[in-house]
Every structure is written in structure tokens, then in C-alpha cells.
Amino acid sequence: AHKILIDILVHEQNFFISLEYCLEHLGETIGCHFQRGKTGMKVAAFLSIQQMKKRKSILSNEEIDDLPMMTEPTRLFGIELMQTATLSAFYAGEPILMLNVLTRRIQWSLKYGFHPSLGSAYATMAAVFMHVIGDWGRGRRMAEAAVHVGQ
């Protein structure tokens, strides 16, 4: 029922409602909360980017191939909600929130197992690192990982 409602909201371009619905269920159902408010979101985005730079967030092809599949139903539901929240945040004009959700998607795949959406998360983060942050090397490595996930 959740998936059908989210699909209807996105199809009808109700991105604000879709975003709120996804974030509400991520918080209440899964315990995956996101900072709200301009300052909180900016701090969370800064910290997320710093974590992405410090830890091994860009996996090699072999490490990607060795990730176990994400199979736990609650985690699968969470990552699907995050996929929709990423898109909805973008179209709702919430780029900082989009970045926070996006980095969480990557963190979840590294922690809980491979999900096919890892490729699109890496591809989007590649664009952020290249065109927003100016870190072309990290962006290129993320883009290469995205291509590998898609194969």
C-alpha cells in the first residue's frame, strides 16, 4: 500500500507530500531520522560529506561484488523510501535534504548489503563531488563505481 501511494504522489508531482510521507515513515517505522530546519540540514550535509571523504565509501569493483544482498524487509522498505525521498527532495527544491538522504542510502548499502539503487546513489554523488565540491578524483571514482553497479 505504501509503494502504491508513493507512486501516485510522485506521478501526480506532489513532491512535497511524497517527501514528507517518506521521511515520516523512515522516522516512525524504521527509526531513520533526518535533520530538519535549514541549520540542522546544513550541518548534517557537511558532516555527511566529511564522512564520505574520510571513510571507505567508494568501494572497488571487487568490494561491490562481495557485498551481500540486502534482504531484510524493513531495510529494503527503508532504502526504497529513501530512493523516493531523494527524488522528491530534488523536485521539491530541497537540495541539502536530498544530499542527506543520498549519503544515507550509500551508508545503508555499505552497512546492510547491496541494493541496486547503489548505482544511482553513486552516480548522483559523483556529480555532487565533481560539480559542487570540485573533487574530480573522488567524483570520477564514484562514477566508475556507479557504472560497475549498473553492469
Short mmCIF file of N, CA and C in Angstrom, two decimals:
data_model
loop_
_atom_site.label_atom_id
_atom_site.label_comp_id
_atom_site.label_asym_id
_atom_site.label_seq_id
_atom_site.Cartn_x
_atom_site.Cartn_y
_atom_site.Cartn_z
N ALA A 1 0.82 -1.19 0.00
CA ALA A 1 0.00 0.00 0.00
C ALA A 1 0.88 1.26 0.00
N HIS A 2 1.99 1.20 0.77
CA HIS A 2 2.88 2.37 0.80
C HIS A 2 3.43 2.67 -0.58
N LYS A 3 3.89 1.65 -1.28
CA LYS A 3 4.50 1.83 -2.60
C LYS A 3 3.50 2.43 -3.57
N ILE A 4 2.27 1.96 -3.54
CA ILE A 4 1.24 2.46 -4.45
C ILE A 4 0.97 3.94 -4.16
N LEU A 5 0.83 4.30 -2.89
CA LEU A 5 0.59 5.69 -2.52
C LEU A 5 1.74 6.58 -2.96
N ILE A 6 2.96 6.14 -2.70
CA ILE A 6 4.14 6.93 -3.09
C ILE A 6 4.18 7.10 -4.60
N ASP A 7 3.93 6.02 -5.35
CA ASP A 7 3.93 6.10 -6.82
C ASP A 7 2.89 7.10 -7.31
N ILE A 8 1.71 7.10 -6.70
CA ILE A 8 0.65 8.04 -7.09
C ILE A 8 1.10 9.48 -6.80
N LEU A 9 1.67 9.70 -5.62
CA LEU A 9 2.11 11.05 -5.26
C LEU A 9 3.18 11.56 -6.22
N VAL A 10 4.16 10.70 -6.53
CA VAL A 10 5.23 11.11 -7.44
C VAL A 10 4.68 11.33 -8.85
N HIS A 11 3.82 10.41 -9.29
CA HIS A 11 3.24 10.54 -10.64
C HIS A 11 2.45 11.83 -10.77
N GLU A 12 1.75 12.21 -9.71
CA GLU A 12 0.96 13.45 -9.75
C GLU A 12 1.80 14.68 -9.40
N GLN A 13 3.09 14.48 -9.23
CA GLN A 13 4.05 15.54 -8.93
C GLN A 13 3.74 16.27 -7.62
N ASN A 14 3.26 15.51 -6.64
CA ASN A 14 3.07 16.03 -5.29
C ASN A 14 4.34 15.73 -4.49
N PHE A 15 5.44 16.38 -4.89
CA PHE A 15 6.74 16.04 -4.33
C PHE A 15 6.88 16.41 -2.86
N PHE A 16 6.27 17.52 -2.43
CA PHE A 16 6.35 17.90 -1.03
C PHE A 16 5.65 16.86 -0.16
N ILE A 17 4.48 16.42 -0.58
CA ILE A 17 3.72 15.43 0.19
C ILE A 17 4.46 14.10 0.17
N SER A 18 4.96 13.72 -0.99
CA SER A 18 5.72 12.48 -1.10
C SER A 18 6.94 12.50 -0.19
N LEU A 19 7.66 13.61 -0.18
CA LEU A 19 8.85 13.75 0.66
C LEU A 19 8.48 13.63 2.14
N GLU A 20 7.46 14.35 2.57
CA GLU A 20 7.05 14.29 3.97
C GLU A 20 6.60 12.88 4.35
N TYR A 21 5.85 12.24 3.47
CA TYR A 21 5.38 10.87 3.72
C TYR A 21 6.57 9.93 3.91
N CYS A 22 7.54 10.01 3.01
CA CYS A 22 8.71 9.13 3.09
C CYS A 22 9.50 9.38 4.38
N LEU A 23 9.75 10.64 4.69
CA LEU A 23 10.53 10.98 5.88
C LEU A 23 9.80 10.58 7.16
N GLU A 24 8.50 10.76 7.16
CA GLU A 24 7.70 10.36 8.33
C GLU A 24 7.82 8.86 8.57
N HIS A 25 7.67 8.08 7.51
CA HIS A 25 7.73 6.62 7.66
C HIS A 25 9.15 6.13 7.94
N LEU A 26 10.13 6.78 7.38
CA LEU A 26 11.51 6.42 7.71
C LEU A 26 11.77 6.63 9.20
N GLY A 27 11.28 7.73 9.73
CA GLY A 27 11.48 8.02 11.15
C GLY A 27 10.66 7.14 12.07
N GLU A 28 9.36 7.05 11.79
CA GLU A 28 8.46 6.33 12.69
C GLU A 28 8.57 4.82 12.56
N THR A 29 8.67 4.31 11.36
CA THR A 29 8.66 2.87 11.14
C THR A 29 10.03 2.25 11.30
N ILE A 30 11.07 2.95 10.84
CA ILE A 30 12.40 2.36 10.75
C ILE A 30 13.37 2.99 11.75
N GLY A 31 13.03 4.14 12.29
CA GLY A 31 13.94 4.82 13.21
C GLY A 31 15.08 5.53 12.50
N CYS A 32 14.87 5.86 11.23
CA CYS A 32 15.89 6.53 10.42
C CYS A 32 15.44 7.99 10.26
N HIS A 33 15.97 8.84 11.12
CA HIS A 33 15.54 10.24 11.17
C HIS A 33 16.51 11.14 10.41
N PHE A 34 15.97 12.23 9.89
CA PHE A 34 16.77 13.21 9.17
C PHE A 34 16.58 14.57 9.83
N GLN A 35 17.67 15.34 9.92
CA GLN A 35 17.61 16.69 10.45
C GLN A 35 16.68 17.53 9.59
N ARG A 36 15.90 18.37 10.23
CA ARG A 36 15.05 19.31 9.50
C ARG A 36 15.43 20.71 9.95
N GLY A 37 15.05 21.70 9.21
CA GLY A 37 15.43 23.08 9.50
C GLY A 37 16.74 23.39 8.79
N LYS A 38 16.86 24.59 8.32
CA LYS A 38 18.00 24.98 7.47
C LYS A 38 19.34 24.70 8.12
N THR A 39 19.54 25.16 9.35
CA THR A 39 20.84 24.99 10.00
C THR A 39 21.14 23.52 10.25
N GLY A 40 20.18 22.79 10.79
CA GLY A 40 20.38 21.37 11.07
C GLY A 40 20.69 20.57 9.82
N MET A 41 19.99 20.88 8.73
CA MET A 41 20.25 20.16 7.48
C MET A 41 21.63 20.48 6.93
N LYS A 42 22.04 21.74 7.03
CA LYS A 42 23.36 22.13 6.51
C LYS A 42 24.47 21.46 7.31
N VAL A 43 24.33 21.43 8.63
CA VAL A 43 25.32 20.75 9.47
C VAL A 43 25.36 19.27 9.13
N ALA A 44 24.20 18.65 9.00
CA ALA A 44 24.14 17.22 8.67
C ALA A 44 24.77 16.96 7.30
N ALA A 45 24.52 17.83 6.33
CA ALA A 45 25.12 17.65 5.00
C ALA A 45 26.63 17.78 5.06
N PHE A 46 27.12 18.78 5.78
CA PHE A 46 28.57 18.96 5.92
C PHE A 46 29.20 17.72 6.55
N LEU A 47 28.59 17.23 7.63
CA LEU A 47 29.13 16.04 8.31
C LEU A 47 29.06 14.80 7.41
N SER A 48 27.99 14.68 6.65
CA SER A 48 27.86 13.54 5.72
C SER A 48 28.95 13.56 4.66
N ILE A 49 29.21 14.74 4.11
CA ILE A 49 30.26 14.86 3.09
C ILE A 49 31.62 14.53 3.70
N GLN A 50 31.86 15.01 4.91
CA GLN A 50 33.13 14.72 5.58
C GLN A 50 33.29 13.22 5.81
N GLN A 51 32.20 12.55 6.20
CA GLN A 51 32.25 11.10 6.39
C GLN A 51 32.53 10.39 5.07
N MET A 52 31.90 10.88 4.00
CA MET A 52 32.11 10.27 2.69
C MET A 52 33.57 10.42 2.27
N LYS A 53 34.20 11.52 2.65
CA LYS A 53 35.60 11.74 2.30
C LYS A 53 36.54 10.88 3.14
N LYS A 54 36.23 10.71 4.42
CA LYS A 54 37.14 10.01 5.33
C LYS A 54 37.05 8.50 5.23
N ARG A 55 35.87 7.98 5.27
CA ARG A 55 35.76 6.53 5.30
C ARG A 55 35.73 5.94 3.91
N LYS A 56 35.83 4.68 3.87
CA LYS A 56 35.88 3.96 2.60
C LYS A 56 34.47 3.88 2.02
N SER A 57 33.99 4.97 1.48
CA SER A 57 32.63 5.00 0.94
C SER A 57 32.59 4.65 -0.54
N ILE A 58 33.75 4.69 -1.19
CA ILE A 58 33.80 4.31 -2.60
C ILE A 58 34.47 2.94 -2.66
N LEU A 59 33.68 1.95 -2.95
CA LEU A 59 34.18 0.59 -2.97
C LEU A 59 34.83 0.25 -4.31
N SER A 60 35.78 -0.65 -4.26
CA SER A 60 36.35 -1.17 -5.51
C SER A 60 35.33 -2.10 -6.15
N ASN A 61 35.56 -2.45 -7.41
CA ASN A 61 34.65 -3.37 -8.09
C ASN A 61 34.54 -4.69 -7.33
N GLU A 62 35.66 -5.18 -6.82
CA GLU A 62 35.67 -6.45 -6.09
C GLU A 62 34.87 -6.33 -4.80
N GLU A 63 35.02 -5.19 -4.10
CA GLU A 63 34.27 -4.98 -2.85
C GLU A 63 32.78 -4.88 -3.13
N ILE A 64 32.41 -4.23 -4.23
CA ILE A 64 31.00 -4.16 -4.60
C ILE A 64 30.47 -5.56 -4.87
N ASP A 65 31.23 -6.34 -5.62
CA ASP A 65 30.80 -7.71 -5.95
C ASP A 65 30.68 -8.58 -4.71
N ASP A 66 31.47 -8.28 -3.66
CA ASP A 66 31.46 -9.08 -2.44
C ASP A 66 30.40 -8.65 -1.44
N LEU A 67 29.73 -7.53 -1.68
CA LEU A 67 28.68 -7.11 -0.75
C LEU A 67 27.56 -8.15 -0.73
N PRO A 68 27.08 -8.51 0.45
CA PRO A 68 25.91 -9.39 0.49
C PRO A 68 24.69 -8.61 0.01
N MET A 69 23.70 -9.29 -0.48
CA MET A 69 22.47 -8.64 -0.91
C MET A 69 21.69 -8.16 0.32
N MET A 70 21.08 -7.01 0.21
CA MET A 70 20.20 -6.53 1.26
C MET A 70 18.92 -7.35 1.16
N THR A 71 18.59 -8.05 2.22
CA THR A 71 17.42 -8.94 2.17
C THR A 71 16.41 -8.66 3.27
N GLU A 72 16.81 -7.98 4.32
CA GLU A 72 15.92 -7.75 5.45
C GLU A 72 14.78 -6.83 5.01
N PRO A 73 13.52 -7.26 5.15
CA PRO A 73 12.39 -6.50 4.61
C PRO A 73 12.29 -5.05 5.09
N THR A 74 12.57 -4.80 6.36
CA THR A 74 12.49 -3.43 6.87
C THR A 74 13.55 -2.55 6.22
N ARG A 75 14.74 -3.07 6.04
CA ARG A 75 15.82 -2.30 5.39
C ARG A 75 15.49 -2.06 3.92
N LEU A 76 14.94 -3.07 3.25
CA LEU A 76 14.54 -2.90 1.85
C LEU A 76 13.48 -1.80 1.72
N PHE A 77 12.51 -1.83 2.62
CA PHE A 77 11.47 -0.80 2.62
C PHE A 77 12.10 0.57 2.85
N GLY A 78 13.05 0.64 3.80
CA GLY A 78 13.72 1.90 4.10
C GLY A 78 14.48 2.44 2.91
N ILE A 79 15.22 1.59 2.23
CA ILE A 79 16.03 2.06 1.09
C ILE A 79 15.12 2.50 -0.06
N GLU A 80 13.97 1.83 -0.22
CA GLU A 80 13.02 2.24 -1.25
C GLU A 80 12.39 3.59 -0.90
N LEU A 81 12.10 3.80 0.38
CA LEU A 81 11.60 5.11 0.79
C LEU A 81 12.65 6.19 0.55
N MET A 82 13.92 5.86 0.83
CA MET A 82 14.99 6.83 0.60
C MET A 82 15.17 7.15 -0.88
N GLN A 83 14.97 6.15 -1.74
CA GLN A 83 15.04 6.42 -3.19
C GLN A 83 14.01 7.47 -3.57
N THR A 84 12.78 7.27 -3.12
CA THR A 84 11.71 8.21 -3.45
C THR A 84 11.95 9.55 -2.79
N ALA A 85 12.45 9.54 -1.54
CA ALA A 85 12.72 10.80 -0.84
C ALA A 85 13.80 11.60 -1.55
N THR A 86 14.81 10.92 -2.11
CA THR A 86 15.88 11.61 -2.85
C THR A 86 15.28 12.36 -4.04
N LEU A 87 14.49 11.67 -4.83
CA LEU A 87 13.84 12.28 -6.00
C LEU A 87 12.89 13.40 -5.58
N SER A 88 12.08 13.12 -4.58
CA SER A 88 11.10 14.12 -4.13
C SER A 88 11.78 15.36 -3.58
N ALA A 89 12.87 15.18 -2.82
CA ALA A 89 13.59 16.33 -2.28
C ALA A 89 14.17 17.18 -3.40
N PHE A 90 14.70 16.54 -4.42
CA PHE A 90 15.24 17.28 -5.56
C PHE A 90 14.16 18.14 -6.20
N TYR A 91 13.03 17.54 -6.53
CA TYR A 91 11.96 18.27 -7.22
C TYR A 91 11.22 19.24 -6.30
N ALA A 92 11.31 19.02 -4.99
CA ALA A 92 10.68 19.94 -4.05
C ALA A 92 11.59 21.12 -3.73
N GLY A 93 12.77 21.15 -4.35
CA GLY A 93 13.69 22.26 -4.13
C GLY A 93 14.41 22.19 -2.79
N GLU A 94 14.68 20.98 -2.33
CA GLU A 94 15.37 20.75 -1.06
C GLU A 94 16.70 20.05 -1.31
N PRO A 95 17.68 20.73 -1.95
CA PRO A 95 18.91 20.05 -2.33
C PRO A 95 19.75 19.56 -1.14
N ILE A 96 19.73 20.27 -0.02
CA ILE A 96 20.51 19.85 1.14
C ILE A 96 19.90 18.58 1.73
N LEU A 97 18.59 18.54 1.83
CA LEU A 97 17.92 17.34 2.32
C LEU A 97 18.15 16.17 1.36
N MET A 98 18.13 16.46 0.05
CA MET A 98 18.41 15.42 -0.93
C MET A 98 19.80 14.82 -0.71
N LEU A 99 20.77 15.69 -0.46
CA LEU A 99 22.13 15.22 -0.22
C LEU A 99 22.21 14.35 1.04
N ASN A 100 21.49 14.75 2.09
CA ASN A 100 21.49 13.97 3.32
C ASN A 100 20.88 12.59 3.11
N VAL A 101 19.77 12.53 2.38
CA VAL A 101 19.14 11.24 2.11
C VAL A 101 20.04 10.39 1.21
N LEU A 102 20.65 11.02 0.24
CA LEU A 102 21.53 10.32 -0.69
C LEU A 102 22.72 9.68 0.02
N THR A 103 23.36 10.44 0.90
CA THR A 103 24.50 9.85 1.62
C THR A 103 24.06 8.73 2.54
N ARG A 104 22.87 8.84 3.10
CA ARG A 104 22.36 7.76 3.96
C ARG A 104 22.10 6.51 3.13
N ARG A 105 21.63 6.67 1.90
CA ARG A 105 21.42 5.49 1.03
C ARG A 105 22.73 4.76 0.80
N ILE A 106 23.79 5.50 0.56
CA ILE A 106 25.10 4.86 0.35
C ILE A 106 25.56 4.19 1.63
N GLN A 107 25.42 4.87 2.76
CA GLN A 107 25.82 4.29 4.04
C GLN A 107 25.06 3.00 4.33
N TRP A 108 23.76 3.00 4.04
CA TRP A 108 22.95 1.80 4.28
C TRP A 108 23.42 0.64 3.40
N SER A 109 23.71 0.90 2.14
CA SER A 109 24.17 -0.18 1.26
C SER A 109 25.48 -0.75 1.76
N LEU A 110 26.36 0.09 2.26
CA LEU A 110 27.64 -0.40 2.78
C LEU A 110 27.45 -1.17 4.08
N LYS A 111 26.47 -0.77 4.87
CA LYS A 111 26.26 -1.39 6.18
C LYS A 111 25.35 -2.61 6.13
N TYR A 112 24.27 -2.54 5.36
CA TYR A 112 23.24 -3.58 5.39
C TYR A 112 23.21 -4.48 4.16
N GLY A 113 24.01 -4.17 3.15
CA GLY A 113 24.07 -5.03 1.98
C GLY A 113 23.71 -4.30 0.70
N PHE A 114 24.08 -4.93 -0.39
CA PHE A 114 23.91 -4.36 -1.72
C PHE A 114 22.44 -4.19 -2.07
N HIS A 115 22.13 -3.05 -2.63
CA HIS A 115 20.81 -2.78 -3.21
C HIS A 115 21.07 -2.16 -4.58
N PRO A 116 20.31 -2.52 -5.60
CA PRO A 116 20.55 -1.99 -6.94
C PRO A 116 20.55 -0.46 -7.03
N SER A 117 19.92 0.22 -6.09
CA SER A 117 19.91 1.69 -6.13
C SER A 117 21.26 2.29 -5.76
N LEU A 118 22.21 1.47 -5.33
CA LEU A 118 23.54 1.99 -5.02
C LEU A 118 24.16 2.66 -6.24
N GLY A 119 23.90 2.13 -7.42
CA GLY A 119 24.44 2.73 -8.64
C GLY A 119 23.97 4.15 -8.87
N SER A 120 22.67 4.38 -8.71
CA SER A 120 22.16 5.74 -8.92
C SER A 120 22.63 6.68 -7.81
N ALA A 121 22.79 6.15 -6.59
CA ALA A 121 23.30 6.98 -5.50
C ALA A 121 24.74 7.40 -5.77
N TYR A 122 25.56 6.44 -6.21
CA TYR A 122 26.94 6.77 -6.55
C TYR A 122 27.00 7.77 -7.72
N ALA A 123 26.17 7.57 -8.73
CA ALA A 123 26.18 8.47 -9.89
C ALA A 123 25.82 9.90 -9.49
N THR A 124 24.81 10.04 -8.64
CA THR A 124 24.41 11.37 -8.20
C THR A 124 25.49 12.01 -7.33
N MET A 125 26.08 11.20 -6.43
CA MET A 125 27.15 11.73 -5.59
C MET A 125 28.37 12.09 -6.43
N ALA A 126 28.61 11.36 -7.51
CA ALA A 126 29.72 11.70 -8.41
C ALA A 126 29.53 13.12 -8.95
N ALA A 127 28.31 13.43 -9.37
CA ALA A 127 28.02 14.78 -9.87
C ALA A 127 28.22 15.83 -8.78
N VAL A 128 27.80 15.52 -7.56
CA VAL A 128 27.96 16.45 -6.45
C VAL A 128 29.45 16.71 -6.19
N PHE A 129 30.23 15.63 -6.11
CA PHE A 129 31.66 15.81 -5.84
C PHE A 129 32.36 16.56 -6.96
N MET A 130 31.99 16.28 -8.20
CA MET A 130 32.66 16.94 -9.33
C MET A 130 32.23 18.41 -9.47
N HIS A 131 30.93 18.64 -9.51
CA HIS A 131 30.43 19.95 -9.91
C HIS A 131 30.11 20.90 -8.76
N VAL A 132 29.91 20.36 -7.56
CA VAL A 132 29.61 21.23 -6.43
C VAL A 132 30.84 21.41 -5.55
N ILE A 133 31.50 20.30 -5.24
CA ILE A 133 32.65 20.34 -4.34
C ILE A 133 33.95 20.58 -5.09
N GLY A 134 34.00 20.15 -6.35
CA GLY A 134 35.21 20.33 -7.15
C GLY A 134 36.25 19.23 -6.95
N ASP A 135 35.85 18.12 -6.37
CA ASP A 135 36.74 16.99 -6.14
C ASP A 135 36.55 16.01 -7.31
N TRP A 136 37.27 16.27 -8.40
CA TRP A 136 37.09 15.50 -9.62
C TRP A 136 37.56 14.05 -9.46
N GLY A 137 38.62 13.83 -8.69
CA GLY A 137 39.13 12.48 -8.50
C GLY A 137 38.12 11.59 -7.79
N ARG A 138 37.57 12.08 -6.69
CA ARG A 138 36.57 11.30 -5.95
C ARG A 138 35.31 11.12 -6.79
N GLY A 139 34.92 12.17 -7.48
CA GLY A 139 33.74 12.08 -8.35
C GLY A 139 33.92 11.05 -9.44
N ARG A 140 35.10 11.02 -10.05
CA ARG A 140 35.38 10.03 -11.10
C ARG A 140 35.30 8.61 -10.53
N ARG A 141 35.88 8.40 -9.34
CA ARG A 141 35.84 7.07 -8.73
C ARG A 141 34.40 6.64 -8.41
N MET A 142 33.59 7.59 -7.97
CA MET A 142 32.19 7.28 -7.70
C MET A 142 31.46 6.96 -9.00
N ALA A 143 31.76 7.70 -10.05
CA ALA A 143 31.13 7.43 -11.35
C ALA A 143 31.52 6.04 -11.86
N GLU A 144 32.79 5.68 -11.69
CA GLU A 144 33.23 4.34 -12.11
C GLU A 144 32.51 3.26 -11.29
N ALA A 145 32.35 3.49 -9.99
CA ALA A 145 31.63 2.52 -9.16
C ALA A 145 30.18 2.43 -9.61
N ALA A 146 29.57 3.55 -9.97
CA ALA A 146 28.18 3.54 -10.43
C ALA A 146 28.04 2.71 -11.70
N VAL A 147 29.00 2.87 -12.62
CA VAL A 147 28.96 2.09 -13.86
C VAL A 147 29.09 0.60 -13.54
N HIS A 148 29.99 0.26 -12.63
CA HIS A 148 30.17 -1.16 -12.28
C HIS A 148 28.89 -1.74 -11.66
N VAL A 149 28.25 -0.98 -10.78
CA VAL A 149 27.00 -1.46 -10.16
C VAL A 149 25.94 -1.71 -11.23
N GLY A 150 25.91 -0.85 -12.25
CA GLY A 150 24.92 -0.99 -13.30
C GLY A 150 25.15 -2.13 -14.27
N GLN A 151 26.32 -2.75 -14.21
CA GLN A 151 26.62 -3.83 -15.17
C GLN A 151 26.07 -5.15 -14.73
#
